[in-house]
Amino acid sequence: MFKNFLRYLEGTVRIRVRGAAIERFLNLCSRHDIALHGIERAALDELHATILLGDFKRLRALMGRTGCRVHLLRRRGAPFMAHRFRKRY
């Protein structure tokens, strides 16, 4: 339960990875210490996973090396809630 609270504070992102080299993308993620949670294989060339917001920013370098495309599906957590309630001038 405490681990879920820490994930909420840091923010999580649900992503969709598409491409021919998904296995290579997963291997590079594990090599660069990017933890993927809730992995689901949607199709032969498509994968859905949940990652931390800080790890999402590091995925850009891996996308170019594997030829896979990463799309944001859902954002959750405190950083996104704080952004929603900021002051508007």
PDB file of C-alpha atoms in Angstrom, residues 15-22 25 45-48 56 59-60 62-73:
ATOM      1  CA  ILE A  15       1.731   3.815 -22.574  1.00  0.00           C
ATOM      2  CA  ARG A  16       1.227   1.942 -25.835  1.00  0.00           C
ATOM      3  CA  VAL A  17       4.347   0.693 -27.624  1.00  0.00           C
ATOM      4  CA  ARG A  18       4.043  -0.214 -31.297  1.00  0.00           C
ATOM      5  CA  GLY A  19       6.710  -1.597 -33.560  1.00  0.00           C
ATOM      6  CA  ALA A  20       8.349  -4.700 -34.908  1.00  0.00           C
ATOM      7  CA  ALA A  21      11.106  -4.946 -32.270  1.00  0.00           C
ATOM      8  CA  ILE A  22       9.090  -4.935 -29.028  1.00  0.00           C
ATOM      9  CA  PHE A  25      12.571  -2.507 -26.553  1.00  0.00           C
ATOM     10  CA  ASP A  45       3.129  -5.595 -32.703  1.00  0.00           C
ATOM     11  CA  GLU A  46       1.516  -3.701 -29.785  1.00  0.00           C
ATOM     12  CA  LEU A  47       2.157  -3.623 -26.035  1.00  0.00           C
ATOM     13  CA  HIS A  48       0.485  -1.709 -23.165  1.00  0.00           C
ATOM     14  CA  PHE A  56       8.809   8.114 -19.413  1.00  0.00           C
ATOM     15  CA  LEU A  59      12.200   6.496 -23.181  1.00  0.00           C
ATOM     16  CA  ARG A  60      12.937   8.864 -26.075  1.00  0.00           C
ATOM     17  CA  LEU A  62      15.252   3.951 -26.561  1.00  0.00           C
ATOM     18  CA  MET A  63      12.596   4.641 -29.179  1.00  0.00           C
ATOM     19  CA  GLY A  64      15.175   5.675 -31.760  1.00  0.00           C
ATOM     20  CA  ARG A  65      17.328   2.610 -31.197  1.00  0.00           C
ATOM     21  CA  THR A  66      14.498   0.086 -31.660  1.00  0.00           C
ATOM     22  CA  GLY A  67      12.203   1.766 -34.165  1.00  0.00           C
ATOM     23  CA  CYS A  68       9.254   1.486 -31.773  1.00  0.00           C
ATOM     24  CA  ARG A  69       6.748   4.288 -31.218  1.00  0.00           C
ATOM     25  CA  VAL A  70       5.456   5.160 -27.726  1.00  0.00           C
ATOM     26  CA  HIS A  71       2.041   6.790 -27.238  1.00  0.00           C
ATOM     27  CA  LEU A  72       0.539   8.107 -24.006  1.00  0.00           C
ATOM     28  CA  LEU A  73      -2.779   6.498 -23.101  1.00  0.00           C
TER      29      LEU A  73
END
